[in-house]
mmCIF file of C-alpha atoms in Angstrom:
data_model
loop_
_atom_site.group_PDB
_atom_site.id
_atom_site.type_symbol
_atom_site.label_atom_id
_atom_site.label_comp_id
_atom_site.label_asym_id
_atom_site.label_seq_id
_atom_site.Cartn_x
_atom_site.Cartn_y
_atom_site.Cartn_z
ATOM 1 C CA UNK V 633 -22.973 40.316 107.354
ATOM 2 C CA UNK V 634 -20.578 42.183 109.648
ATOM 3 C CA UNK V 635 -17.752 40.300 111.315
ATOM 4 C CA UNK V 636 -18.047 38.637 114.750
ATOM 5 C CA UNK V 637 -16.748 40.693 117.665
ATOM 6 C CA UNK V 638 -14.690 38.821 120.254
ATOM 7 C CA UNK V 639 -12.758 39.658 123.404
ATOM 8 C CA UNK V 640 -9.124 38.654 123.856
ATOM 9 C CA UNK V 641 -8.993 37.215 127.362
ATOM 10 C CA UNK V 642 -5.302 37.853 128.011
ATOM 11 C CA UNK V 643 -5.864 41.039 130.020
ATOM 12 C CA UNK V 644 -8.575 39.292 132.043
ATOM 13 C CA UNK V 645 -6.597 36.221 133.109
ATOM 14 C CA UNK V 646 -6.899 37.173 136.780
ATOM 15 C CA UNK V 647 -10.469 35.872 136.416
ATOM 16 C CA UNK V 648 -11.232 32.237 135.765
ATOM 17 C CA UNK V 649 -12.958 31.557 132.462
ATOM 18 C CA UNK V 650 -16.033 30.483 134.420
ATOM 19 C CA UNK V 651 -16.108 33.946 136.043
ATOM 20 C CA UNK V 652 -15.268 35.804 132.855
ATOM 21 C CA UNK V 653 -17.601 34.127 130.351
ATOM 22 C CA UNK V 654 -20.874 35.562 131.697
ATOM 23 C CA UNK V 655 -19.307 39.018 131.865
ATOM 24 C CA UNK V 656 -18.157 38.710 128.232
ATOM 25 C CA UNK V 657 -21.712 37.912 127.176
ATOM 26 C CA UNK V 658 -23.136 40.743 129.261
ATOM 27 C CA UNK V 659 -20.733 43.146 127.571
ATOM 28 C CA UNK V 660 -22.200 42.110 124.234
ATOM 29 C CA UNK V 661 -19.541 39.897 122.623
ATOM 30 C CA UNK V 662 -20.033 36.976 120.244
ATOM 31 C CA UNK V 663 -17.091 35.043 121.605
ATOM 32 C CA UNK V 664 -13.562 35.014 122.952
ATOM 33 C CA UNK V 665 -9.986 34.757 121.783
ATOM 34 C CA UNK V 666 -8.645 32.455 124.478
ATOM 35 C CA UNK V 667 -5.307 33.222 126.094
ATOM 36 C CA UNK V 668 -3.063 30.242 126.831
ATOM 37 C CA UNK V 669 -2.479 31.436 130.386
ATOM 38 C CA UNK V 670 -4.502 31.759 133.540
ATOM 39 C CA UNK V 671 -7.013 28.922 133.345
ATOM 40 C CA UNK V 672 -8.421 30.080 130.000
ATOM 41 C CA UNK V 673 -6.729 27.491 127.765
ATOM 42 C CA UNK V 674 -4.150 24.892 128.781
ATOM 43 C CA UNK V 675 -2.579 23.337 125.691
ATOM 44 C CA UNK V 676 -1.251 20.298 127.531
ATOM 45 C CA UNK V 677 -4.601 19.571 129.144
ATOM 46 C CA UNK V 678 -6.269 19.956 125.746
ATOM 47 C CA UNK V 679 -4.072 17.165 124.378
ATOM 48 C CA UNK V 680 -3.975 14.888 127.403
ATOM 49 C CA UNK V 681 -7.249 15.261 129.337
ATOM 50 C CA UNK V 682 -10.049 13.519 127.416
ATOM 51 C CA UNK V 683 -12.720 15.765 128.963
ATOM 52 C CA UNK V 684 -10.954 19.132 128.817
ATOM 53 C CA UNK V 685 -11.965 20.332 125.367
ATOM 54 C CA UNK V 686 -15.590 19.272 125.682
ATOM 55 C CA UNK V 687 -15.800 21.083 129.028
ATOM 56 C CA UNK V 688 -14.366 24.290 127.499
ATOM 57 C CA UNK V 689 -16.891 24.298 124.682
ATOM 58 C CA UNK V 690 -19.722 23.492 127.074
ATOM 59 C CA UNK V 691 -18.757 26.464 129.254
ATOM 60 C CA UNK V 692 -18.655 28.805 126.277
ATOM 61 C CA UNK V 693 -21.937 27.483 124.861
ATOM 62 C CA UNK V 694 -23.623 27.881 128.243
ATOM 63 C CA UNK V 695 -23.040 31.616 127.914
ATOM 64 C CA UNK V 696 -23.806 31.893 124.213
ATOM 65 C CA UNK V 697 -20.178 32.342 123.200
ATOM 66 C CA UNK V 698 -17.847 30.831 120.634
ATOM 67 C CA UNK V 699 -14.130 31.030 119.838
ATOM 68 C CA UNK V 700 -12.197 31.712 116.630
ATOM 69 C CA UNK V 701 -8.570 31.786 117.832
ATOM 70 C CA UNK V 702 -6.291 31.032 120.756
ATOM 71 C CA UNK V 703 -3.206 33.053 121.704
ATOM 72 C CA UNK V 704 0.201 32.102 123.047
ATOM 73 C CA UNK V 705 2.090 35.369 123.352
ATOM 74 C CA UNK V 706 4.001 34.548 126.532
ATOM 75 C CA UNK V 707 5.539 31.236 125.529
ATOM 76 C CA UNK V 708 6.147 32.432 121.973
ATOM 77 C CA UNK V 709 8.139 35.371 123.314
ATOM 78 C CA UNK V 710 10.693 33.010 124.804
ATOM 79 C CA UNK V 711 11.488 31.179 121.564
ATOM 80 C CA UNK V 712 13.913 33.826 120.266
ATOM 81 C CA UNK V 713 14.447 36.171 123.208
ATOM 82 C CA UNK V 714 17.632 36.710 125.166
ATOM 83 C CA UNK V 715 16.300 35.077 128.323
ATOM 84 C CA UNK V 716 16.594 36.788 131.713
ATOM 85 C CA UNK V 717 14.743 36.877 135.028
ATOM 86 C CA UNK V 718 11.756 38.699 133.523
ATOM 87 C CA UNK V 719 10.745 35.615 131.601
ATOM 88 C CA UNK V 720 10.281 33.501 134.716
ATOM 89 C CA UNK V 721 7.305 35.688 135.638
ATOM 90 C CA UNK V 722 5.478 35.037 132.362
ATOM 91 C CA UNK V 723 6.322 31.410 131.568
ATOM 92 C CA UNK V 724 4.803 28.178 132.906
ATOM 93 C CA UNK V 725 7.180 26.462 135.340
ATOM 94 C CA UNK V 726 7.718 23.507 133.003
ATOM 95 C CA UNK V 727 8.893 25.878 130.250
ATOM 96 C CA UNK V 728 11.098 27.957 132.548
ATOM 97 C CA UNK V 729 12.650 24.841 134.102
ATOM 98 C CA UNK V 730 16.055 25.671 135.577
ATOM 99 C CA UNK V 731 16.208 29.006 133.725
ATOM 100 C CA UNK V 732 19.138 28.076 131.510
ATOM 101 C CA UNK V 733 18.534 30.415 128.538
ATOM 102 C CA UNK V 734 18.983 27.933 125.717
ATOM 103 C CA UNK V 735 16.968 25.339 127.572
ATOM 104 C CA UNK V 736 14.129 27.847 128.030
ATOM 105 C CA UNK V 737 14.161 28.678 124.324
ATOM 106 C CA UNK V 738 14.089 25.006 123.349
ATOM 107 C CA UNK V 739 11.246 24.184 125.739
ATOM 108 C CA UNK V 740 9.284 27.218 124.528
ATOM 109 C CA UNK V 741 9.676 26.001 120.947
ATOM 110 C CA UNK V 742 8.367 22.559 121.892
ATOM 111 C CA UNK V 743 5.431 24.167 123.708
ATOM 112 C CA UNK V 744 4.528 26.118 120.561
ATOM 113 C CA UNK V 745 4.442 22.859 118.607
ATOM 114 C CA UNK V 746 2.126 21.444 121.265
ATOM 115 C CA UNK V 747 0.023 24.592 120.920
ATOM 116 C CA UNK V 748 -0.484 23.983 117.197
ATOM 117 C CA UNK V 749 -1.667 20.430 117.906
ATOM 118 C CA UNK V 750 -3.933 21.588 120.737
ATOM 119 C CA UNK V 751 -5.474 24.319 118.588
ATOM 120 C CA UNK V 752 -6.385 21.879 115.841
ATOM 121 C CA UNK V 753 -7.887 19.410 118.302
ATOM 122 C CA UNK V 754 -9.813 22.179 120.081
ATOM 123 C CA UNK V 755 -11.287 23.691 116.929
ATOM 124 C CA UNK V 756 -12.086 20.327 115.377
ATOM 125 C CA UNK V 757 -14.436 19.879 118.342
ATOM 126 C CA UNK V 758 -16.085 23.307 117.950
ATOM 127 C CA UNK V 759 -19.879 23.069 117.871
ATOM 128 C CA UNK V 760 -20.953 23.796 114.313
ATOM 129 C CA UNK V 761 -17.530 22.944 112.889
ATOM 130 C CA UNK V 762 -14.022 24.375 112.864
ATOM 131 C CA UNK V 763 -13.418 27.896 111.555
ATOM 132 C CA UNK V 764 -12.144 28.142 107.981
ATOM 133 C CA UNK V 765 -8.690 29.000 109.350
ATOM 134 C CA UNK V 766 -7.426 27.717 112.709
ATOM 135 C CA UNK V 767 -5.278 30.517 114.146
ATOM 136 C CA UNK V 768 -2.845 30.758 117.032
ATOM 137 C CA UNK V 769 -1.860 34.360 117.699
ATOM 138 C CA UNK V 770 1.323 35.188 119.543
ATOM 139 C CA UNK V 771 4.806 36.606 119.753
ATOM 140 C CA UNK V 772 8.114 35.301 118.417
ATOM 141 C CA UNK V 773 10.594 37.123 120.616
ATOM 142 C CA UNK V 774 13.767 38.533 119.075
ATOM 143 C CA UNK V 775 17.478 38.089 119.652
ATOM 144 C CA UNK V 776 18.175 41.506 118.092
ATOM 145 C CA UNK V 777 15.622 43.841 119.668
ATOM 146 C CA UNK V 778 18.351 45.250 121.913
ATOM 147 C CA UNK V 779 20.150 46.393 118.739
ATOM 148 C CA UNK V 780 17.278 48.671 117.715
ATOM 149 C CA UNK V 781 19.274 51.861 118.270
ATOM 150 C CA UNK V 782 22.479 51.576 116.320
ATOM 151 C CA UNK V 783 24.965 52.624 118.957
ATOM 152 C CA UNK V 784 27.490 51.281 119.540
ATOM 153 C CA UNK V 785 27.406 50.809 115.778
ATOM 154 C CA UNK V 786 25.953 47.524 114.586
ATOM 155 C CA UNK V 787 28.611 45.053 113.510
ATOM 156 C CA UNK V 788 28.106 43.907 109.906
ATOM 157 C CA UNK V 789 25.974 40.805 109.847
ATOM 158 C CA UNK V 790 24.420 41.168 113.320
ATOM 159 C CA UNK V 791 20.914 41.918 112.092
ATOM 160 C CA UNK V 792 21.075 39.237 109.418
ATOM 161 C CA UNK V 793 22.148 36.775 112.117
ATOM 162 C CA UNK V 794 19.070 37.692 114.160
ATOM 163 C CA UNK V 795 16.741 36.904 111.294
ATOM 164 C CA UNK V 796 18.556 33.642 110.632
ATOM 165 C CA UNK V 797 18.115 32.759 114.309
ATOM 166 C CA UNK V 798 14.388 33.499 114.005
ATOM 167 C CA UNK V 799 14.079 31.298 110.923
ATOM 168 C CA UNK V 800 16.098 28.471 112.472
ATOM 169 C CA UNK V 801 13.960 28.388 115.596
ATOM 170 C CA UNK V 802 10.538 29.008 114.032
ATOM 171 C CA UNK V 803 10.632 26.941 110.843
ATOM 172 C CA UNK V 804 10.327 23.616 112.729
ATOM 173 C CA UNK V 805 7.420 25.104 114.698
ATOM 174 C CA UNK V 806 5.704 26.310 111.538
ATOM 175 C CA UNK V 807 6.187 22.903 109.954
ATOM 176 C CA UNK V 808 4.093 21.441 112.785
ATOM 177 C CA UNK V 809 1.470 24.126 112.137
ATOM 178 C CA UNK V 810 1.414 22.937 108.526
ATOM 179 C CA UNK V 811 1.057 19.304 109.599
ATOM 180 C CA UNK V 812 -1.913 20.324 111.755
ATOM 181 C CA UNK V 813 -3.453 22.635 109.122
ATOM 182 C CA UNK V 814 -3.172 25.602 111.486
ATOM 183 C CA UNK V 815 -1.701 29.085 111.174
ATOM 184 C CA UNK V 816 0.557 31.190 113.389
ATOM 185 C CA UNK V 817 -0.211 34.912 113.455
ATOM 186 C CA UNK V 818 2.573 37.097 114.854
ATOM 187 C CA UNK V 819 1.306 40.246 116.534
ATOM 188 C CA UNK V 820 3.599 42.875 115.000
ATOM 189 C CA UNK V 821 4.822 44.637 118.103
ATOM 190 C CA UNK V 822 7.930 46.191 119.669
ATOM 191 C CA UNK V 823 10.307 43.514 121.064
ATOM 192 C CA UNK V 824 9.321 41.078 118.272
ATOM 193 C CA UNK V 825 11.216 40.080 115.129
ATOM 194 C CA UNK V 826 8.665 42.197 113.225
ATOM 195 C CA UNK V 827 7.569 45.529 114.682
ATOM 196 C CA UNK V 828 6.835 47.697 111.612
ATOM 197 C CA UNK V 829 6.390 47.266 107.838
ATOM 198 C CA UNK V 830 10.091 46.964 107.019
ATOM 199 C CA UNK V 831 10.833 44.373 109.706
ATOM 200 C CA UNK V 832 7.629 42.457 108.835
ATOM 201 C CA UNK V 833 8.847 42.199 105.236
ATOM 202 C CA UNK V 834 12.192 40.964 106.456
ATOM 203 C CA UNK V 835 10.628 38.363 108.741
ATOM 204 C CA UNK V 836 8.516 36.925 105.908
ATOM 205 C CA UNK V 837 11.576 36.701 103.702
ATOM 206 C CA UNK V 838 13.686 35.130 106.473
ATOM 207 C CA UNK V 839 11.132 32.381 107.021
ATOM 208 C CA UNK V 840 11.127 31.765 103.246
ATOM 209 C CA UNK V 841 7.482 32.836 102.882
ATOM 210 C CA UNK V 842 6.282 29.919 104.968
ATOM 211 C CA UNK V 843 2.553 29.469 104.220
ATOM 212 C CA UNK V 844 1.675 29.072 107.909
ATOM 213 C CA UNK V 845 3.280 32.330 109.028
ATOM 214 C CA UNK V 846 1.324 35.567 109.010
ATOM 215 C CA UNK V 847 0.175 38.399 111.216
ATOM 216 C CA UNK V 848 -2.293 39.280 113.918
ATOM 217 C CA UNK V 849 -2.924 42.859 112.803
ATOM 218 C CA UNK V 850 -2.993 45.357 115.685
ATOM 219 C CA UNK V 851 -2.847 49.053 114.744
ATOM 220 C CA UNK V 852 -2.153 50.266 118.276
ATOM 221 C CA UNK V 853 1.461 49.082 118.134
ATOM 222 C CA UNK V 854 2.097 50.799 114.815
ATOM 223 C CA UNK V 855 0.427 54.193 115.049
ATOM 224 C CA UNK V 856 2.455 55.755 117.848
ATOM 225 C CA UNK V 857 5.672 54.675 116.096
ATOM 226 C CA UNK V 858 4.663 56.701 113.046
ATOM 227 C CA UNK V 859 4.056 53.587 110.931
ATOM 228 C CA UNK V 860 1.230 53.796 108.366
ATOM 229 C CA UNK V 861 -1.062 51.186 109.894
ATOM 230 C CA UNK V 862 -3.592 51.292 107.032
ATOM 231 C CA UNK V 863 -0.870 50.760 104.441
ATOM 232 C CA UNK V 864 0.202 47.713 106.473
ATOM 233 C CA UNK V 865 -3.163 46.069 105.731
ATOM 234 C CA UNK V 866 -2.814 46.600 102.001
ATOM 235 C CA UNK V 867 0.873 45.649 101.878
ATOM 236 C CA UNK V 868 0.351 42.387 103.802
ATOM 237 C CA UNK V 869 -3.198 41.513 102.782
ATOM 238 C CA UNK V 870 -2.535 37.803 102.248
ATOM 239 C CA UNK V 871 -0.693 37.537 105.569
ATOM 240 C CA UNK V 872 -3.387 38.985 107.823
ATOM 241 C CA UNK V 873 -4.821 35.962 109.607
ATOM 242 C CA UNK V 874 -6.480 37.754 112.537
ATOM 243 C CA UNK V 875 -7.278 41.299 113.685
ATOM 244 C CA UNK V 876 -7.095 43.039 117.034
ATOM 245 C CA UNK V 877 -9.139 46.138 117.701
ATOM 246 C CA UNK V 878 -6.944 48.135 120.044
ATOM 247 C CA UNK V 879 -6.464 51.878 120.305
ATOM 248 C CA UNK V 880 -3.662 54.186 121.351
ATOM 249 C CA UNK V 881 -3.094 57.902 121.496
ATOM 250 C CA UNK V 882 0.099 59.819 121.008
ATOM 251 C CA UNK V 883 1.244 63.400 121.344
ATOM 252 C CA UNK V 884 -0.758 63.901 124.552
ATOM 253 C CA UNK V 885 2.069 64.058 127.100
ATOM 254 C CA UNK V 886 3.760 67.128 128.547
ATOM 255 C CA UNK V 887 6.908 66.840 126.453
ATOM 256 C CA UNK V 888 9.015 65.088 129.099
ATOM 257 C CA UNK V 889 8.755 61.622 127.538
ATOM 258 C CA UNK V 890 9.218 60.516 123.932
ATOM 259 C CA UNK V 891 8.211 57.472 121.949
ATOM 260 C CA UNK V 892 10.677 55.224 123.851
ATOM 261 C CA UNK V 893 8.677 55.701 127.064
ATOM 262 C CA UNK V 894 11.258 57.263 129.370
ATOM 263 C CA UNK V 895 11.094 54.272 131.769
ATOM 264 C CA UNK V 896 7.669 55.518 132.891
ATOM 265 C CA UNK V 897 4.641 53.401 133.698
ATOM 266 C CA UNK V 898 1.508 53.254 131.560
ATOM 267 C CA UNK V 899 -0.908 55.970 132.657
ATOM 268 C CA UNK V 900 1.827 58.476 133.558
ATOM 269 C CA UNK V 901 0.544 61.816 132.259
ATOM 270 C CA UNK V 902 4.000 62.703 130.945
ATOM 271 C CA UNK V 903 3.990 59.869 128.395
ATOM 272 C CA UNK V 904 3.998 60.631 124.680
ATOM 273 C CA UNK V 905 1.736 57.626 124.009
ATOM 274 C CA UNK V 906 -0.557 55.259 125.860
ATOM 275 C CA UNK V 907 -3.165 52.608 125.100
ATOM 276 C CA UNK V 908 -6.781 53.763 125.092
ATOM 277 C CA UNK V 909 -10.164 52.103 124.918
ATOM 278 C CA UNK V 910 -11.199 51.689 121.256
ATOM 279 C CA UNK V 911 -12.669 54.918 119.910
ATOM 280 C CA UNK V 912 -10.947 57.109 122.492
ATOM 281 C CA UNK V 913 -7.472 57.175 120.943
ATOM 282 C CA UNK V 914 -5.957 58.382 117.682
ATOM 283 C CA UNK V 915 -6.349 55.260 115.537
ATOM 284 C CA UNK V 916 -8.613 55.850 112.532
ATOM 285 C CA UNK V 917 -10.744 52.711 112.635
ATOM 286 C CA UNK V 918 -12.965 53.831 109.764
ATOM 287 C CA UNK V 919 -10.003 53.606 107.402
ATOM 288 C CA UNK V 920 -9.086 50.227 108.890
ATOM 289 C CA UNK V 921 -12.547 48.761 108.298
ATOM 290 C CA UNK V 922 -12.548 50.004 104.715
ATOM 291 C CA UNK V 923 -9.108 48.466 104.124
ATOM 292 C CA UNK V 924 -10.154 45.167 105.724
ATOM 293 C CA UNK V 925 -13.178 45.080 103.431
ATOM 294 C CA UNK V 926 -10.956 45.852 100.452
ATOM 295 C CA UNK V 927 -8.767 42.806 101.204
ATOM 296 C CA UNK V 928 -11.847 40.647 101.941
ATOM 297 C CA UNK V 929 -10.917 39.910 105.543
ATOM 298 C CA UNK V 930 -13.827 37.934 106.998
ATOM 299 C CA UNK V 931 -12.389 36.874 110.339
ATOM 300 C CA UNK V 932 -13.287 38.185 113.789
ATOM 301 C CA UNK V 933 -12.577 41.638 115.160
ATOM 302 C CA UNK V 934 -11.036 40.769 118.510
ATOM 303 C CA UNK V 935 -10.866 43.523 121.079
ATOM 304 C CA UNK V 936 -7.664 43.587 123.098
ATOM 305 C CA UNK V 937 -8.824 45.948 125.782
ATOM 306 C CA UNK V 938 -6.268 48.082 127.620
ATOM 307 C CA UNK V 939 -6.873 51.496 129.129
ATOM 308 C CA UNK V 940 -5.373 52.143 132.535
ATOM 309 C CA UNK V 941 -7.603 55.194 133.004
ATOM 310 C CA UNK V 942 -10.908 53.350 132.641
ATOM 311 C CA UNK V 943 -12.894 50.671 134.474
ATOM 312 C CA UNK V 944 -12.459 47.575 132.349
ATOM 313 C CA UNK V 945 -16.064 46.339 132.508
ATOM 314 C CA UNK V 946 -17.297 49.727 131.368
ATOM 315 C CA UNK V 947 -14.540 49.863 128.755
ATOM 316 C CA UNK V 948 -15.123 46.337 127.508
ATOM 317 C CA UNK V 949 -18.822 46.978 126.933
ATOM 318 C CA UNK V 950 -18.148 50.363 125.337
ATOM 319 C CA UNK V 951 -15.494 48.871 123.050
ATOM 320 C CA UNK V 952 -17.833 46.117 121.889
ATOM 321 C CA UNK V 953 -20.595 48.608 121.055
ATOM 322 C CA UNK V 954 -18.093 50.907 119.314
ATOM 323 C CA UNK V 955 -16.755 48.085 117.154
ATOM 324 C CA UNK V 956 -20.220 46.878 116.179
ATOM 325 C CA UNK V 957 -21.266 50.388 115.183
ATOM 326 C CA UNK V 958 -18.101 50.823 113.123
ATOM 327 C CA UNK V 959 -18.029 47.534 111.219
ATOM 328 C CA UNK V 960 -20.040 46.950 108.079
ATOM 329 C CA UNK V 961 -20.248 44.338 105.362
ATOM 330 C CA UNK V 962 -18.848 45.339 101.977
ATOM 331 C CA UNK V 963 -21.212 46.020 99.103
ATOM 332 C CA UNK V 964 -22.060 43.107 96.828
ATOM 333 C CA UNK V 965 -23.182 45.317 93.932
ATOM 334 C CA UNK V 966 -21.726 48.248 92.029
ATOM 335 C CA UNK V 967 -23.109 51.456 93.534
ATOM 336 C CA UNK V 968 -24.402 52.710 90.174
ATOM 337 C CA UNK V 969 -25.919 49.423 89.008
ATOM 338 C CA UNK V 970 -29.429 50.750 89.582
ATOM 339 C CA UNK V 971 -28.913 53.211 86.726
ATOM 340 C CA UNK V 972 -28.456 50.389 84.206
ATOM 341 C CA UNK V 973 -31.931 50.157 82.637
ATOM 342 C CA UNK V 974 -31.024 46.986 80.779
ATOM 343 C CA UNK V 975 -30.817 44.983 83.977
#
């Protein structure tokens, strides 16, 4: 059978889950990937409120929905980042605290450990049983993203130090994921420790191939960079724990703005690239589905919907229908088996 189609709720966190759930069902989805912000999933409540998890599942079941993953991009970002005033806007007050950068990073790391425990508890209570792999998607942040363009010239050892910092901060978190039999899936993305194939390789090596570290595959963040996003699937097949269906287009601006964005806002017609509703950008999803079948990925296809030019309810429904029409189960027989007269 084809894979379940879910909606990542992160871009819909202005709505309560009670408001959003019926809309998700109306748009045609099988379930949700719950964001750990807004009121969609509170990791501390999941651990400490005896009724919280049962109430979440009851709400989802009421609308014929399920869940295969939760996501903690915002808190994860703060684990390795160089903290500044931007982070206060995305972090819970108890993680931001007094804003002291090292304190923020340490509290974010502790919150990610809590997230692993909450995910296991939440999915252990899932009606019908936990998914085969309990996944928390998210970001890692990076202490070296600002060194992307090598001028002034990088001092020898700076990049290596950034990967060591990542490993030092994330290994204790990943050890808790292992204790809880859960997996962390980094969304390979600009501003993270891994943002293309080469940096993803380096991140895996830095973390000493930790069995609980892998990727939330999202082609939209790779294509406009010029990264071969289909090759990524084949190169990292055992590390792909979750998949986002998200589209982007590139080469559609007026030539004023390049791949770095020119300090313009999304939707500015001068931009070289922008996110689009799935099927309306330049990502070749047919090749992606074939590659996912080739590596035997059986998890959900989770739509992260972003398109500043389109009404999101229209776009969400369209994206769900597009993904269902695109996905297909792999063959379980050789195509020419019918010619074998001895069978």
